[in-house]
Tab-separated table of N, CA and C in Angstrom:
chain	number	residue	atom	x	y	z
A	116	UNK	N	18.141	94.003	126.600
A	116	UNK	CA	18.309	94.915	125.481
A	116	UNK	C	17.595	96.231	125.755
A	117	UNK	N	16.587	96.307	126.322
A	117	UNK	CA	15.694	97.568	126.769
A	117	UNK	C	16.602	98.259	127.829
A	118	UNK	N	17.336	98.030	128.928
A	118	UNK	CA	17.918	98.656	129.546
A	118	UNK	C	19.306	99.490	128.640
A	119	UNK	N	19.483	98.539	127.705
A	119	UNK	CA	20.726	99.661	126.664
A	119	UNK	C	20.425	100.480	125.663
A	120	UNK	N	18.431	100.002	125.592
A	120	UNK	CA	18.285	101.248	124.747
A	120	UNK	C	17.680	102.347	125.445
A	121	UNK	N	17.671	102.339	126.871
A	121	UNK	CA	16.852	103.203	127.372
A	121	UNK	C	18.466	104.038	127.620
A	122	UNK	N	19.535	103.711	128.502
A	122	UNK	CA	20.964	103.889	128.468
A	122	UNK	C	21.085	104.650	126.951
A	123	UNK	N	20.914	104.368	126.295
A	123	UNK	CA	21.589	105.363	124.977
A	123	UNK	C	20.618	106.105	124.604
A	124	UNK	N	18.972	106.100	124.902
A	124	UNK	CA	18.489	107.298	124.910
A	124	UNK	C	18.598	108.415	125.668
A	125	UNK	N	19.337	108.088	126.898
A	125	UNK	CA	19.806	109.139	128.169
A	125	UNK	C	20.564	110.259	127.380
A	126	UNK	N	21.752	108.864	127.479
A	126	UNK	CA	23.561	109.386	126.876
A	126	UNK	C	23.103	110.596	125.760
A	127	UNK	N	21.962	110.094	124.819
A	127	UNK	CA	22.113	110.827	123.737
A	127	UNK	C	21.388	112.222	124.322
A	128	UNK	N	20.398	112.146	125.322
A	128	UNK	CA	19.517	113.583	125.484
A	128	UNK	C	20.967	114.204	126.332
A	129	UNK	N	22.284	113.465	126.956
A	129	UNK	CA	22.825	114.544	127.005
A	129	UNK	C	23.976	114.607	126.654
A	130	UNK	N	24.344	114.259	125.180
A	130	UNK	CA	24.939	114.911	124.572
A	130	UNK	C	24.178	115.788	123.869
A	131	UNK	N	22.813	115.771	123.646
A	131	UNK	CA	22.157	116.873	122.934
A	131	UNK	C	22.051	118.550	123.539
A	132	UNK	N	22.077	117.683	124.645
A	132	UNK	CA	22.279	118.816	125.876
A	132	UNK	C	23.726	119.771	126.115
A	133	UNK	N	24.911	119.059	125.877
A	133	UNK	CA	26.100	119.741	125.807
A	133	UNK	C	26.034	120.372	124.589
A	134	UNK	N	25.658	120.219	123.380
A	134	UNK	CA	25.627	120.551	122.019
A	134	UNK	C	24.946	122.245	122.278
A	135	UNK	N	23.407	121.874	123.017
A	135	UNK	CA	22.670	123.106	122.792
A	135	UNK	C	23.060	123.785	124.056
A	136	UNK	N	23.652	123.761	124.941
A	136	UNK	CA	24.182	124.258	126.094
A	136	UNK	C	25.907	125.454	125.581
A	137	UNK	N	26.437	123.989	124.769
A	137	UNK	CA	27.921	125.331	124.702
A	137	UNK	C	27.356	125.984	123.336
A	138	UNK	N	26.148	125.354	122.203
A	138	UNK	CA	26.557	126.025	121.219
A	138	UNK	C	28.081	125.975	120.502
A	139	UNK	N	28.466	124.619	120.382
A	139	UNK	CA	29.217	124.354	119.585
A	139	UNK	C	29.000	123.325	118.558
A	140	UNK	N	29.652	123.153	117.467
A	140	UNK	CA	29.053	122.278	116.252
A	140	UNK	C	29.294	120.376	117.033
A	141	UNK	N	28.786	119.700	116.220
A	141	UNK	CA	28.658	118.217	116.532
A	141	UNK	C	30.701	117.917	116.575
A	142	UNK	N	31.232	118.293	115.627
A	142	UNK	CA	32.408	118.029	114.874
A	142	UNK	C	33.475	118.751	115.435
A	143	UNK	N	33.212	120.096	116.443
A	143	UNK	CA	34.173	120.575	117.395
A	143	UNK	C	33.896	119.827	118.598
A	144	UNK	N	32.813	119.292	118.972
A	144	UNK	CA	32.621	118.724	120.524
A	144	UNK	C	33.421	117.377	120.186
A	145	UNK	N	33.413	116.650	119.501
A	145	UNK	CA	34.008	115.675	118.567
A	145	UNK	C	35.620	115.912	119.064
A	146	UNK	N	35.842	117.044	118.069
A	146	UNK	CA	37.843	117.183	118.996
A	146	UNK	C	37.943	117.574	120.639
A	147	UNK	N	37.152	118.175	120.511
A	147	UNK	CA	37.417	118.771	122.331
A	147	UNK	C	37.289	117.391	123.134
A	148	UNK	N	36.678	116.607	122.844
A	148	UNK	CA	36.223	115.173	124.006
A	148	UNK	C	37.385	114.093	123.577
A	149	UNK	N	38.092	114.203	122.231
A	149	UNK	CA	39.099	113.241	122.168
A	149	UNK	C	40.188	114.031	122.627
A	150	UNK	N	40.870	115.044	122.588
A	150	UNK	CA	41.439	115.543	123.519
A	150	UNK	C	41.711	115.487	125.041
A	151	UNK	N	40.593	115.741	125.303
A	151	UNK	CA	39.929	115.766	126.800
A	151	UNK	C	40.269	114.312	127.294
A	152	UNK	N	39.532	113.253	126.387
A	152	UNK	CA	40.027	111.563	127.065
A	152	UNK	C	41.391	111.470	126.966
A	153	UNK	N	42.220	111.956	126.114
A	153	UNK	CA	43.926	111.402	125.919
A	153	UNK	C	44.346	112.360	126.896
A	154	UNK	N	44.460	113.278	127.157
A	154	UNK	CA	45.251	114.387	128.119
A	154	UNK	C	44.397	113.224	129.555
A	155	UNK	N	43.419	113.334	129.518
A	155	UNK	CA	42.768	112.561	131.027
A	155	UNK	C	43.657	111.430	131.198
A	156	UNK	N	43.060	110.408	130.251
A	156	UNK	CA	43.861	109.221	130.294
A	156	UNK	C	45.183	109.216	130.708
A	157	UNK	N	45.888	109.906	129.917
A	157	UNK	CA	47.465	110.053	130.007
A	157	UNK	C	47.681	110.567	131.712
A	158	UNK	N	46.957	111.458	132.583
A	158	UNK	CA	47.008	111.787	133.661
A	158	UNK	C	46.455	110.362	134.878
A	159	UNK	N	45.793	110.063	134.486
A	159	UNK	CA	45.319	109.224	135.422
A	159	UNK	C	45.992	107.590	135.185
A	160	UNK	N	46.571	107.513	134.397
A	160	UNK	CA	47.246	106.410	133.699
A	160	UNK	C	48.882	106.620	134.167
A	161	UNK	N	49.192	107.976	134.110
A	161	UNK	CA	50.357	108.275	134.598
A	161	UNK	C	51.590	107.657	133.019
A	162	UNK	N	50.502	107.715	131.867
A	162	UNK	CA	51.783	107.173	130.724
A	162	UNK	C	52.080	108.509	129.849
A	163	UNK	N	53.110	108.387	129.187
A	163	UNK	CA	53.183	110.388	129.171
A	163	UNK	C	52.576	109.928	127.132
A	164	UNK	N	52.455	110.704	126.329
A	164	UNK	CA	51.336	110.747	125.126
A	164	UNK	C	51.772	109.630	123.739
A	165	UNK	N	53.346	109.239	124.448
A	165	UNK	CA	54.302	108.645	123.324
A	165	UNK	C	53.864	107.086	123.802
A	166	UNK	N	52.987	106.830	124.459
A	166	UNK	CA	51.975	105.220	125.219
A	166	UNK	C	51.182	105.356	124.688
A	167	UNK	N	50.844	103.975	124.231
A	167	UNK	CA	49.794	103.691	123.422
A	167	UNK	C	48.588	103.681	124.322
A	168	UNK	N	48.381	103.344	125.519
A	168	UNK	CA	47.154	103.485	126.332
A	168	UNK	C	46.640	104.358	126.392
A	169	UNK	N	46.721	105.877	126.399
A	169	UNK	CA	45.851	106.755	126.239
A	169	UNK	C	45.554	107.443	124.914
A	170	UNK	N	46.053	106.544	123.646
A	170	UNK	CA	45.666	107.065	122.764
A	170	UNK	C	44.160	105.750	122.343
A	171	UNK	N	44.881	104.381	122.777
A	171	UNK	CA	44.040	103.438	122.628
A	171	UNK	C	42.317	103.772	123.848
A	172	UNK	N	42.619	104.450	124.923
A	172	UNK	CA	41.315	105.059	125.710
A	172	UNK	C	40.378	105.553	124.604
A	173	UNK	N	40.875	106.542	124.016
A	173	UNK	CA	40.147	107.734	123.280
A	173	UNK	C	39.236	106.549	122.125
A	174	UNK	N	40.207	105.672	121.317
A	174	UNK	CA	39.604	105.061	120.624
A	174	UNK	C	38.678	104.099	120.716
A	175	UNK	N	38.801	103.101	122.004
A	175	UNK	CA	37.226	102.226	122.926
A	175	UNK	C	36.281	103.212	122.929
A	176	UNK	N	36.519	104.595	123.706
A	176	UNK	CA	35.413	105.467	124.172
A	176	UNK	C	34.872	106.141	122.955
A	177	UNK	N	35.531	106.306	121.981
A	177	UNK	CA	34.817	107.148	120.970
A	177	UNK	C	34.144	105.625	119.891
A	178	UNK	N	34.418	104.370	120.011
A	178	UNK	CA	33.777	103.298	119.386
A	178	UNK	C	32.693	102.861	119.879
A	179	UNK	N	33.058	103.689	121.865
A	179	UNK	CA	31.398	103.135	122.123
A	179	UNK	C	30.289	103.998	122.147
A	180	UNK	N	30.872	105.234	122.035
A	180	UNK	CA	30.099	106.735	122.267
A	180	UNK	C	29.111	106.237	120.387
A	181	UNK	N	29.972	105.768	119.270
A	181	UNK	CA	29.640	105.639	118.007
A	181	UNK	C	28.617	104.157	118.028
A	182	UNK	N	28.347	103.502	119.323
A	182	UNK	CA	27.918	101.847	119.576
A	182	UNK	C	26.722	102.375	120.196
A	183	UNK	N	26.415	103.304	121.133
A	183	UNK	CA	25.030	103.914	121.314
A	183	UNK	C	24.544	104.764	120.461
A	184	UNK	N	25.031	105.698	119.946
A	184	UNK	CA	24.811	106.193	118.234
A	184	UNK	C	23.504	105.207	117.922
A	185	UNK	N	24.196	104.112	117.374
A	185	UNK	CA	23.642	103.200	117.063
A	185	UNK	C	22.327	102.634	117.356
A	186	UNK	N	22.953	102.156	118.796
A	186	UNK	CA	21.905	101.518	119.617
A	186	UNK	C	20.664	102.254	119.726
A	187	UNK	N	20.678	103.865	119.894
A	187	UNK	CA	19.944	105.054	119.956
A	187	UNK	C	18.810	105.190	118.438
A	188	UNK	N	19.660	105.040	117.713
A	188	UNK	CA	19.460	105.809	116.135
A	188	UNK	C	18.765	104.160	115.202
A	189	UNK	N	18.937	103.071	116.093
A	189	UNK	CA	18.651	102.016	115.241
A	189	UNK	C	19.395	101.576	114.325
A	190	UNK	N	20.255	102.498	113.502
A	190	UNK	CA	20.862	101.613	112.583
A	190	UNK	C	22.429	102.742	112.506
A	191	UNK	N	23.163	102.412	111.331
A	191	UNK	CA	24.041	103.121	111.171
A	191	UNK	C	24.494	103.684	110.324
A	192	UNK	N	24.499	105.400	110.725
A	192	UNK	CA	24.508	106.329	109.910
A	192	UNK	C	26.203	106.799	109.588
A	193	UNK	N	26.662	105.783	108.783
A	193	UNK	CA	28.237	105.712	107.757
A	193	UNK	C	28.770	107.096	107.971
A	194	UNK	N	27.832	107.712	107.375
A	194	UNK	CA	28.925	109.083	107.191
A	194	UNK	C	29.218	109.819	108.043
A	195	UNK	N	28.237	109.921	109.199
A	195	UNK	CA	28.153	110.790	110.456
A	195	UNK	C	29.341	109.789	111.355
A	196	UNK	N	28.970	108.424	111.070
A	196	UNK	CA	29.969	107.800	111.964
A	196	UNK	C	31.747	107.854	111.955
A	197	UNK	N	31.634	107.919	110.466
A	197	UNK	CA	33.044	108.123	109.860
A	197	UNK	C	33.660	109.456	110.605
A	198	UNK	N	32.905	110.621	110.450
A	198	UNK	CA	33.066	111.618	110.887
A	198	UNK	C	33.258	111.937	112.393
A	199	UNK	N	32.918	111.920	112.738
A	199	UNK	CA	32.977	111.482	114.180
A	199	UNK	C	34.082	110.703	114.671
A	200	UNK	N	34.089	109.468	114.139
A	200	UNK	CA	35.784	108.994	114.569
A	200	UNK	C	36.702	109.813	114.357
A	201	UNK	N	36.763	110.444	112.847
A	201	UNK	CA	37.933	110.893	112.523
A	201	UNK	C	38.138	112.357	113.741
A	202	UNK	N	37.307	113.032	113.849
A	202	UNK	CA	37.410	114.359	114.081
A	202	UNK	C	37.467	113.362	115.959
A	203	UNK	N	37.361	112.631	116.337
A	203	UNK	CA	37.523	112.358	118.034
A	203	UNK	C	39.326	111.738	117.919
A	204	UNK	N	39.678	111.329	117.346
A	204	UNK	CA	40.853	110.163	117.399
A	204	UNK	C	41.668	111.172	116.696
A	205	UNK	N	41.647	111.730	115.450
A	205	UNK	CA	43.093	113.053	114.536
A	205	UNK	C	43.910	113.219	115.608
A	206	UNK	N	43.441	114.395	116.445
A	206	UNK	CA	44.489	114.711	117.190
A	206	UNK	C	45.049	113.820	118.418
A	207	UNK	N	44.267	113.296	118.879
A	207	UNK	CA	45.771	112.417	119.685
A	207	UNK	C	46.063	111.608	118.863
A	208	UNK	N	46.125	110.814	118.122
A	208	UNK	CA	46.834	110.003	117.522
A	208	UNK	C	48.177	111.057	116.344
A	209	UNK	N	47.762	112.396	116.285
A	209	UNK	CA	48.892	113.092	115.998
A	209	UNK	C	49.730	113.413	117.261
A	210	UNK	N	49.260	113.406	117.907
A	210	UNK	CA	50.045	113.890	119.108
A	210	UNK	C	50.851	112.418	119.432
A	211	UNK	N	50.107	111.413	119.527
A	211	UNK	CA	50.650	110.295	119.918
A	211	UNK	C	52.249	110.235	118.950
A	212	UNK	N	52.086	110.075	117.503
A	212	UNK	CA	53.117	109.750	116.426
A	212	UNK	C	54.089	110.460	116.206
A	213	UNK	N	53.645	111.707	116.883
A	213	UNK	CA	54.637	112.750	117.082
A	213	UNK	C	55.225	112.651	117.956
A	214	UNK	N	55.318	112.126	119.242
A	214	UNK	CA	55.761	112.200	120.978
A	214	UNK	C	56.792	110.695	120.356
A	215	UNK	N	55.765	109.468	119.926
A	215	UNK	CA	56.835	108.408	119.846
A	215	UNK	C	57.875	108.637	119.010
A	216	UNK	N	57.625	109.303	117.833
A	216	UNK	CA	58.673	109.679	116.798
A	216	UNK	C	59.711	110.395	117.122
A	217	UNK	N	59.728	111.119	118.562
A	217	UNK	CA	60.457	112.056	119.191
A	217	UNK	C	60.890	111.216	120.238
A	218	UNK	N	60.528	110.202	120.595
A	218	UNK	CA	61.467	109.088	121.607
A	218	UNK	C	61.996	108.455	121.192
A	219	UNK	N	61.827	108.169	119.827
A	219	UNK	CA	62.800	107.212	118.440
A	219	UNK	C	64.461	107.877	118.457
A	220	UNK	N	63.760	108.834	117.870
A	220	UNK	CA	65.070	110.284	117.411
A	220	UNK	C	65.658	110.114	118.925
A	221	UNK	N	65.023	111.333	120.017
A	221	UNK	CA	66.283	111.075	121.076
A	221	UNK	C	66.954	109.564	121.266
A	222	UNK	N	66.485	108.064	121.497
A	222	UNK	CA	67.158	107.128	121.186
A	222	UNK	C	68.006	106.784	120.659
A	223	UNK	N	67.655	107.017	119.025
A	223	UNK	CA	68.623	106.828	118.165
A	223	UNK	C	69.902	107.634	118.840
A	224	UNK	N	69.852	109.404	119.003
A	224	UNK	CA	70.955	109.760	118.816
A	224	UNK	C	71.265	109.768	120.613
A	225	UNK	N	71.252	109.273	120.942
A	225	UNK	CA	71.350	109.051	122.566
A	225	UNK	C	72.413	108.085	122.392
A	226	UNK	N	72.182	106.894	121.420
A	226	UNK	CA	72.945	105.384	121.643
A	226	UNK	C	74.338	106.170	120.368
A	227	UNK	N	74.188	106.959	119.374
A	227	UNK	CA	75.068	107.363	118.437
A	227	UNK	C	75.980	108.036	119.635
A	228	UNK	N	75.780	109.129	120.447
A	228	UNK	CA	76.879	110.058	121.406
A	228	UNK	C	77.270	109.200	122.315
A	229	UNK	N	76.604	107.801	122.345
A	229	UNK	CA	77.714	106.844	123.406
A	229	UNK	C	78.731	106.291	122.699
A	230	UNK	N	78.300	105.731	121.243
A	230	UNK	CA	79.081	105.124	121.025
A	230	UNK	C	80.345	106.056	119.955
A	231	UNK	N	80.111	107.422	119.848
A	231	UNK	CA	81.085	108.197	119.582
A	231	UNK	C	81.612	109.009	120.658
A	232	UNK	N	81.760	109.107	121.662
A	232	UNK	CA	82.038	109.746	123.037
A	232	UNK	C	82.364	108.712	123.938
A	233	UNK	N	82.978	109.387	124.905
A	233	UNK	CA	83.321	108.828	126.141
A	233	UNK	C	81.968	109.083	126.883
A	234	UNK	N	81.419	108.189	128.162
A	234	UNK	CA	80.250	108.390	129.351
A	234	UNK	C	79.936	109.700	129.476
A	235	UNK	N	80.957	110.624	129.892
A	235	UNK	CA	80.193	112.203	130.198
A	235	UNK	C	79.690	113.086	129.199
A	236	UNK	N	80.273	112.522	127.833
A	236	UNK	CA	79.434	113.298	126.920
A	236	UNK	C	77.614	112.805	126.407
A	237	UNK	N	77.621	111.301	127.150
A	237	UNK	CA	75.805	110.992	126.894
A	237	UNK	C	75.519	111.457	128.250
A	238	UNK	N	75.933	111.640	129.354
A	238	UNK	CA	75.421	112.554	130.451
A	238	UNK	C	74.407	114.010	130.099
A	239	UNK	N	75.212	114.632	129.312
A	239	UNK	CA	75.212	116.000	128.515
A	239	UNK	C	73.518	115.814	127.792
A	240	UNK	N	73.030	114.676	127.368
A	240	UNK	CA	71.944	114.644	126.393
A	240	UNK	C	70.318	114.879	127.409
């Protein structure tokens, strides 16, 4: 247990360190790093944003980034934590619902121009 609290006293001196380094708020570093993991993920994963795996990355890493929080801080601070999820996970998971919702639609009307057309007109899509 001492080696994970010494581990999340690190982690935390440097995220304190990126904080007072860019001079940006807790709650913008928050979107920029869930961003940052889903665009990563999605690259190194090779799944394009409408896959659930790089939206599911962002959400382990920002549950464990919120699990040394913890481990760090002793106990757990609800509101900061709440916050923090929301503002790391919003945008890809908009991005995510948006990309699948847009592979639905082309689907749908992909299988509609076959079955009202002849072959070369679902070529065309």
């Amino acid at each position: 247990m001492l080696f994970l609290q010494e581990a999340a006293a690190q982690y935390h001196e440097r995220i304190i360190w990126i904080g007072t380094t860019t001079g940006l708020p807790d709650a913008i570093l928050h979107i920029h790093a869930g961003m940052f993991i889903f665009l990563a993920a999605s690259l190194l994963t090779g799944r394009s944003f409408d896959r659930l795996l790089p939206l599911l990355t962002v959400i382990l890493l920002a549950g464990g980034n919120e699990c040394l929080d913890r481990i760090h801080l002793g106990n757990w601070n609800w509101p900061d934590t709440k916050s923090d999820l929301i503002n790391t996970i919003a945008w890809p998971l908009a991005i995510y619902a948006t990309a699948h919702l847009h592979r639905i639609i082309r689907s749908v009307l992909k299988r509609s121009v076959k079955a009202d057309r002849p072959a070369e007109a679902a070529a065309e899509i």
